mmCIF file of C-alpha atoms in Angstrom:
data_model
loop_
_atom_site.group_PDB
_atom_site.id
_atom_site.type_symbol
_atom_site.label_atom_id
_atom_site.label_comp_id
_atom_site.label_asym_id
_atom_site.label_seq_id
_atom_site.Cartn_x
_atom_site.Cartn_y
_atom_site.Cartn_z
ATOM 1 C CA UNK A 1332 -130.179 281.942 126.097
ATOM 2 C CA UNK A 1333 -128.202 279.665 128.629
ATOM 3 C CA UNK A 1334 -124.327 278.549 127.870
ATOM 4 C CA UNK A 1335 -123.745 275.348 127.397
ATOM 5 C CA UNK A 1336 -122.085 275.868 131.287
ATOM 6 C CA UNK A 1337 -125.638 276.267 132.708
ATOM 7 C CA UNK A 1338 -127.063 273.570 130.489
ATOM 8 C CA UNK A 1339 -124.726 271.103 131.533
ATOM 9 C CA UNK A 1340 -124.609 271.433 135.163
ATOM 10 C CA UNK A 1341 -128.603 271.861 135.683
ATOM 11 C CA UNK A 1342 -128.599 268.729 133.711
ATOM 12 C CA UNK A 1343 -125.810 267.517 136.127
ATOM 13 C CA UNK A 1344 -127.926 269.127 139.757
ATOM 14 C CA UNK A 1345 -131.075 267.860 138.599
ATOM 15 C CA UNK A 1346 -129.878 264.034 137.694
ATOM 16 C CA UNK A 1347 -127.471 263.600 141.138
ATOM 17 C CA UNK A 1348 -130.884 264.952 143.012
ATOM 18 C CA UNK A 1349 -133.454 262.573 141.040
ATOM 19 C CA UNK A 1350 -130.512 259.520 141.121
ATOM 20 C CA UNK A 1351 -132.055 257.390 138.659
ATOM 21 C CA UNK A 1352 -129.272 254.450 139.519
ATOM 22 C CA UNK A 1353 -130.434 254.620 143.274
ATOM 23 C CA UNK A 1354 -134.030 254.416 142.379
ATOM 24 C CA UNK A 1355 -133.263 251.568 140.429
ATOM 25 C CA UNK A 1356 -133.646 248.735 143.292
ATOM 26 C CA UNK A 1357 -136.521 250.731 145.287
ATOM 27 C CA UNK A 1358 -138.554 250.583 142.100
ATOM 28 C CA UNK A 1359 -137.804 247.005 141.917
ATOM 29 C CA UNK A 1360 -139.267 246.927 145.001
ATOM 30 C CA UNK A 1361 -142.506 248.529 144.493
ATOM 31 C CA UNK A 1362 -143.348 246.274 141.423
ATOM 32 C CA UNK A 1363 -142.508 243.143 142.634
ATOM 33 C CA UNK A 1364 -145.112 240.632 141.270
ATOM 34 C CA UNK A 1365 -145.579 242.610 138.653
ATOM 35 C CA UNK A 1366 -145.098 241.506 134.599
ATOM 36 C CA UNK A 1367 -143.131 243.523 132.384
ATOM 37 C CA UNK A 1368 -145.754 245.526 130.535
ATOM 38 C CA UNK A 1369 -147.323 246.640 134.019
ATOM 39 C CA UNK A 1370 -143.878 247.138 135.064
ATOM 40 C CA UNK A 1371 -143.594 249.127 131.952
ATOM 41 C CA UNK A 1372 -146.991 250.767 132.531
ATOM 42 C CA UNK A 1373 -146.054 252.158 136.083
ATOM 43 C CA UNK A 1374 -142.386 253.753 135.388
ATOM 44 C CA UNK A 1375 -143.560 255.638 132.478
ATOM 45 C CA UNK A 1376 -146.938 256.942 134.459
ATOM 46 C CA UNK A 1377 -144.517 257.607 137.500
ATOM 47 C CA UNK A 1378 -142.057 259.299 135.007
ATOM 48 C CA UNK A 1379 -144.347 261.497 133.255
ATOM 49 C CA UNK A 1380 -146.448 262.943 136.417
ATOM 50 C CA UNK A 1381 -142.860 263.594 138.251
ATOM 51 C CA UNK A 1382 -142.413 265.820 134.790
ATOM 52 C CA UNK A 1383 -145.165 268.020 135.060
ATOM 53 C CA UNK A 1384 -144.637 268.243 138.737
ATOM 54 C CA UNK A 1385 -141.175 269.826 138.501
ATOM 55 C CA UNK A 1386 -142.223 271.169 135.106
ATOM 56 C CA UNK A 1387 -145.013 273.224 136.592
ATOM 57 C CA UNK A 1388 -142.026 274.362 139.539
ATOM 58 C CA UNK A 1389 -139.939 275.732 136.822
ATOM 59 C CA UNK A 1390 -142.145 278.085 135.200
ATOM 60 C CA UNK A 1391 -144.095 279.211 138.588
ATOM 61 C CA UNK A 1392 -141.481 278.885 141.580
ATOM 62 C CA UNK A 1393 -140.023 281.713 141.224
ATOM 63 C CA UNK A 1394 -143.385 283.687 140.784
ATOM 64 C CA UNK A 1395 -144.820 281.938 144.220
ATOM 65 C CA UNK A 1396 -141.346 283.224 145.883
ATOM 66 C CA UNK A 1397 -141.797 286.389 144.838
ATOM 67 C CA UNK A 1398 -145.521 286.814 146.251
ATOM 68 C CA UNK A 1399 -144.444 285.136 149.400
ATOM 69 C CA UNK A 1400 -141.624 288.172 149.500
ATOM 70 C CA UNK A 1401 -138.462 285.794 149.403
ATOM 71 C CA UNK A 1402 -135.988 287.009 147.241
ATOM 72 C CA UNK A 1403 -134.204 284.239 145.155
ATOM 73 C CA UNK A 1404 -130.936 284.987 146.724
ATOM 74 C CA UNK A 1405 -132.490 283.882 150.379
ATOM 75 C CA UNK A 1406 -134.201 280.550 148.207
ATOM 76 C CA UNK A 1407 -130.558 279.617 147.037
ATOM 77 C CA UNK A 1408 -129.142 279.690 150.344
ATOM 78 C CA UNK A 1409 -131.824 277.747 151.995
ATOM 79 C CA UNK A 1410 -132.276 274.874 148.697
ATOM 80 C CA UNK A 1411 -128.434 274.733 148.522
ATOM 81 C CA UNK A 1412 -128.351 274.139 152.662
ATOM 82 C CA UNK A 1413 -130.948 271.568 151.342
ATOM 83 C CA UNK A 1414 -129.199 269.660 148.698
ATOM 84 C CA UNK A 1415 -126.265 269.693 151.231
ATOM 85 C CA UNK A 1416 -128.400 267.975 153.503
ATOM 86 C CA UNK A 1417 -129.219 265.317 150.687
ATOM 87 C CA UNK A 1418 -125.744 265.087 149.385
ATOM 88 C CA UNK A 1419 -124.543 264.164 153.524
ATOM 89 C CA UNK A 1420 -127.124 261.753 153.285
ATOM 90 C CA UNK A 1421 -126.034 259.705 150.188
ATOM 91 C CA UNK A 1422 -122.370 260.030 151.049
ATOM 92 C CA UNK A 1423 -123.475 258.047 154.602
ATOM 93 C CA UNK A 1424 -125.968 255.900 153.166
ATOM 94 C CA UNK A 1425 -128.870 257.338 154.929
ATOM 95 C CA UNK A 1426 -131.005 258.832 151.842
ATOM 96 C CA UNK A 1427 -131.661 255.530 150.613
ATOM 97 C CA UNK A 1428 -133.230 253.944 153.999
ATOM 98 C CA UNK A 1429 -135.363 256.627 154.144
ATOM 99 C CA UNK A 1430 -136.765 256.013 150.121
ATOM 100 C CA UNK A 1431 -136.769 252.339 151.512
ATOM 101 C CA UNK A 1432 -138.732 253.455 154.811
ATOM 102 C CA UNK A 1433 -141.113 255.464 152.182
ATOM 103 C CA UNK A 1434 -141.585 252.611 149.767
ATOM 104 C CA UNK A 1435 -142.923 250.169 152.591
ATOM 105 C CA UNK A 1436 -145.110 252.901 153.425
ATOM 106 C CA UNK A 1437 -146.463 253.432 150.523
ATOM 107 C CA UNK A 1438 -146.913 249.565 149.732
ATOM 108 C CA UNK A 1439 -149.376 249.057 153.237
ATOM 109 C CA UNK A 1440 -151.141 252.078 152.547
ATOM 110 C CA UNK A 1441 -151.660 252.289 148.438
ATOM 111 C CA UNK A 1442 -153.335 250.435 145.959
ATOM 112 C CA UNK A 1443 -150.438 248.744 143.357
ATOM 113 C CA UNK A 1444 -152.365 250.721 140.722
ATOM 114 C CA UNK A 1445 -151.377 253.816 142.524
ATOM 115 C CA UNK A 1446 -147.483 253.547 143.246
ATOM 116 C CA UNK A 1447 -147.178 255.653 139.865
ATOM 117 C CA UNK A 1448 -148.432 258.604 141.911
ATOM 118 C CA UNK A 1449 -146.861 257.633 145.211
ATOM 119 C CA UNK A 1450 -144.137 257.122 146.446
ATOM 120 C CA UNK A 1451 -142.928 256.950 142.320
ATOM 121 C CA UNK A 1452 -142.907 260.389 141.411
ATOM 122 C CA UNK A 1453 -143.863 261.814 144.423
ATOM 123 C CA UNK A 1454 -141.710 262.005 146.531
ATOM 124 C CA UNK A 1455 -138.914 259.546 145.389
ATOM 125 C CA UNK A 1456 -138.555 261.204 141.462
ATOM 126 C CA UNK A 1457 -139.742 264.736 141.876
ATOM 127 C CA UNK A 1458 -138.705 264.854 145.503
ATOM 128 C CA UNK A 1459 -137.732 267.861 147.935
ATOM 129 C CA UNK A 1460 -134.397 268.006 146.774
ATOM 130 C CA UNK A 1461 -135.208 267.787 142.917
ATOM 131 C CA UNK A 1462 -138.125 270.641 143.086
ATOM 132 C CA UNK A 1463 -135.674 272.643 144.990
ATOM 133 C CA UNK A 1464 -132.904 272.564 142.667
ATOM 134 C CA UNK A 1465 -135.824 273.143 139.875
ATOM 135 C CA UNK A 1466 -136.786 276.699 141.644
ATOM 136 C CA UNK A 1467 -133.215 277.423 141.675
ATOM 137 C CA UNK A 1468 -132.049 276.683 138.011
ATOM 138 C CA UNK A 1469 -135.628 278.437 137.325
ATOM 139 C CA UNK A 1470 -133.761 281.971 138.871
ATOM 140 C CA UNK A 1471 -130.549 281.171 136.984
ATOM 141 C CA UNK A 1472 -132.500 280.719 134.009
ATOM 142 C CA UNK A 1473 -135.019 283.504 134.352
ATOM 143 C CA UNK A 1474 -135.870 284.340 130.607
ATOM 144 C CA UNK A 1475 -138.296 282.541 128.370
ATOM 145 C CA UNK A 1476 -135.596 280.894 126.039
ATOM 146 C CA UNK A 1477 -134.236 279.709 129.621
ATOM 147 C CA UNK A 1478 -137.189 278.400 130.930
ATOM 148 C CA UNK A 1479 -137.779 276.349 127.802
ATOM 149 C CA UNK A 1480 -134.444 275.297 128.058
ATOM 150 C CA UNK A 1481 -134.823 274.217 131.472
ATOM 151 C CA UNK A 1482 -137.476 272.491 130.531
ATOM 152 C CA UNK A 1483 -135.492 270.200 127.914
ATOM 153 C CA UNK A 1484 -133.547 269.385 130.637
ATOM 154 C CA UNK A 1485 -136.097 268.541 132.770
ATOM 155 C CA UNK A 1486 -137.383 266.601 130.096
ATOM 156 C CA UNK A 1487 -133.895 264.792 129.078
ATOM 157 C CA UNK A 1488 -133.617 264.168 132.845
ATOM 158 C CA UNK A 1489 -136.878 262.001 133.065
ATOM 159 C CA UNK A 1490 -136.769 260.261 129.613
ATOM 160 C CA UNK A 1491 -133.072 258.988 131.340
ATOM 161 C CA UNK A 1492 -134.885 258.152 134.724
ATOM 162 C CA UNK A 1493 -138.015 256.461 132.612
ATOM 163 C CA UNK A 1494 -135.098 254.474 130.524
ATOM 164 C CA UNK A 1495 -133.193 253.539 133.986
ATOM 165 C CA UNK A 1496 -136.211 251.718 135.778
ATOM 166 C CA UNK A 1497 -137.133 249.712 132.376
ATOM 167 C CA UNK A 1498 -133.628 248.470 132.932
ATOM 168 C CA UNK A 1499 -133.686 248.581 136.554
ATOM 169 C CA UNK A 1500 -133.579 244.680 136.421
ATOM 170 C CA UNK A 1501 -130.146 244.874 135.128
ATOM 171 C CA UNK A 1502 -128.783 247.708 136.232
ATOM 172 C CA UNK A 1503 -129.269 246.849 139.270
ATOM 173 C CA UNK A 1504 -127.371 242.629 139.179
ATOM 174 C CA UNK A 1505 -125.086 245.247 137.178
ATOM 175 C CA UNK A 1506 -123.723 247.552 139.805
ATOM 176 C CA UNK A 1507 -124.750 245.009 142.685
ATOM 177 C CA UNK A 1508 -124.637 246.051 146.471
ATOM 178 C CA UNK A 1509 -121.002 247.715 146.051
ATOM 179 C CA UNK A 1510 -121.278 249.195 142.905
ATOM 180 C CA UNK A 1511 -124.249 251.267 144.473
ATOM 181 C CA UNK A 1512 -122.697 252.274 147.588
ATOM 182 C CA UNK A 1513 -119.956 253.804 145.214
ATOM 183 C CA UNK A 1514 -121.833 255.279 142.651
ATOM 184 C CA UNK A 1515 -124.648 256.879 145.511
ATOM 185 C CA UNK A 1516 -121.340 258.349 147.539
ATOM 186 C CA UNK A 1517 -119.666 259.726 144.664
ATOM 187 C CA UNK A 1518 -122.935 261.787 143.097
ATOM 188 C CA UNK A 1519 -123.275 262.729 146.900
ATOM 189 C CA UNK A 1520 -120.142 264.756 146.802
ATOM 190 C CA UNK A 1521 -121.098 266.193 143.363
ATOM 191 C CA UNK A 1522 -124.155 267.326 145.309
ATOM 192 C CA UNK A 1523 -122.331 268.861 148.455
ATOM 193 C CA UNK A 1524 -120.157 270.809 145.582
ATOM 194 C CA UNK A 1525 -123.342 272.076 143.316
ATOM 195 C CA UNK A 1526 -125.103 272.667 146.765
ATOM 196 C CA UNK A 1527 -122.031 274.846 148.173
ATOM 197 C CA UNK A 1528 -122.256 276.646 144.874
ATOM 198 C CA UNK A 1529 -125.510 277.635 145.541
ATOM 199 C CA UNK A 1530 -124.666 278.714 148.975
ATOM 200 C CA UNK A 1531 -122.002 281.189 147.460
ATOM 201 C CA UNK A 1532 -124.070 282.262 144.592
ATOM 202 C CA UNK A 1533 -126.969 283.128 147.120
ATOM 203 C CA UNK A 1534 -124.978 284.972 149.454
ATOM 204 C CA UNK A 1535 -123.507 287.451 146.929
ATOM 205 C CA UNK A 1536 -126.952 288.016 145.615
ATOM 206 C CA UNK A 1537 -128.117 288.700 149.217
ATOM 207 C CA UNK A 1538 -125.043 290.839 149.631
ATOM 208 C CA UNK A 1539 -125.659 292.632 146.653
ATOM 209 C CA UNK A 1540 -129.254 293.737 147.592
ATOM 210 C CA UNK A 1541 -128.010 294.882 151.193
ATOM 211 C CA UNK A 1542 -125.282 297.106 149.737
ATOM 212 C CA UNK A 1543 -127.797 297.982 147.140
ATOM 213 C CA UNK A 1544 -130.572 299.208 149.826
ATOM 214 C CA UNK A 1545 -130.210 303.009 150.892
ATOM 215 C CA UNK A 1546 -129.248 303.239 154.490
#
């Protein structure tokens, strides 16, 4: 069973990586037009789909590193030099231009009907940086009880991201343009921290298994 420790910060890595606050005006975007059922309608589709998506990463990451012969040590280096990347990127703005950039996209090429699917929960929900930091909590929480418990998180995570875009409206006159920029640049550097974390805890595994291998 995980402490309340590992609870609370892969609740804390998975909501800075999803950023239901920044997704807030983007979805506002993609429904323009729309009324507030369809509104409705779309986050929960795009909320529930993003679920199973990192849902279904949880429980067989781990197993599809393992047959690829990467070790979960190497995985935690590499996903925590990702969410490092991500965490630069909302500290100098440039993660939301490229959701923007993938929203516009998305609008030329999709049917409205579709936007659930994409760019909703894939890849601006369950993105890179969120299935990522799924596969890693996964290998910190390797049992059964753990992956369940991940999977309340998950779960907890997406009911608060469903909840944000019904009151994206709000939220976002709320927070406004500067309110945003602060909020995106401060969850950045919670990022860079969790990611360096995972840096560390990757390189002492891989450590471990060198000193561990008979020479």
């Amino acid at each position: 069973m995980a402490s309340a420790d590992q609870l609370i910060n892969a609740f804390t890595t998975l909501l800075v990586t999803i950023d239901p606050p920044g997704l807030a005006p983007i979805f506002l975007g993609l429904t323009t037009g729309m009324s507030r059922t369809e509104r409705t309608q779309v986050a929960l589709r795009g909320s529930v789909i993003a679920f199973i998506i990192l849902a279904v990463f949880a429980l067989f990451g781990a197993g599809v590193l393992g047959v690829l012969g990467i070790s979960i040590g190497a995985f935690r280096i590499a996903g925590g030099l990702l969410l490092f990347w991500i965490a630069f990127e909302m500290v100098f703005e440039k993660r939301q231009d490229r959701k923007e950039k993938a929203t516009e996209v998305a609008i030329t090429k999709d049917h409205i009907e579709n936007i659930a699917v994409f760019p909703l929960a894939l890849p601006l929900i369950a993105g890179p940086g969120a299935i990522s930091a799924t596969i890693l909590l996964a290998g910190t929480l390797a049992t059964s009880v753990g992956k369940a418990q991940l999977i309340g998180v998950l779960a907890a995570n997406l009911l608060l991201t469903f909840l944000m875009l019904l009151v994206a409206e709000r939220l976002d006159r709320f927070l406004g343009v500067t309110g945003r920029a602060i909020l995106t640049r401060l969850l950045g550097v919670i990022l860079a921290a969790l990611a360096a974390q995972f840096v560390v805890d990757g390189a002492k595994s891989a450590l471990n298994l060198i000193s561990a291998t008979p020479h």
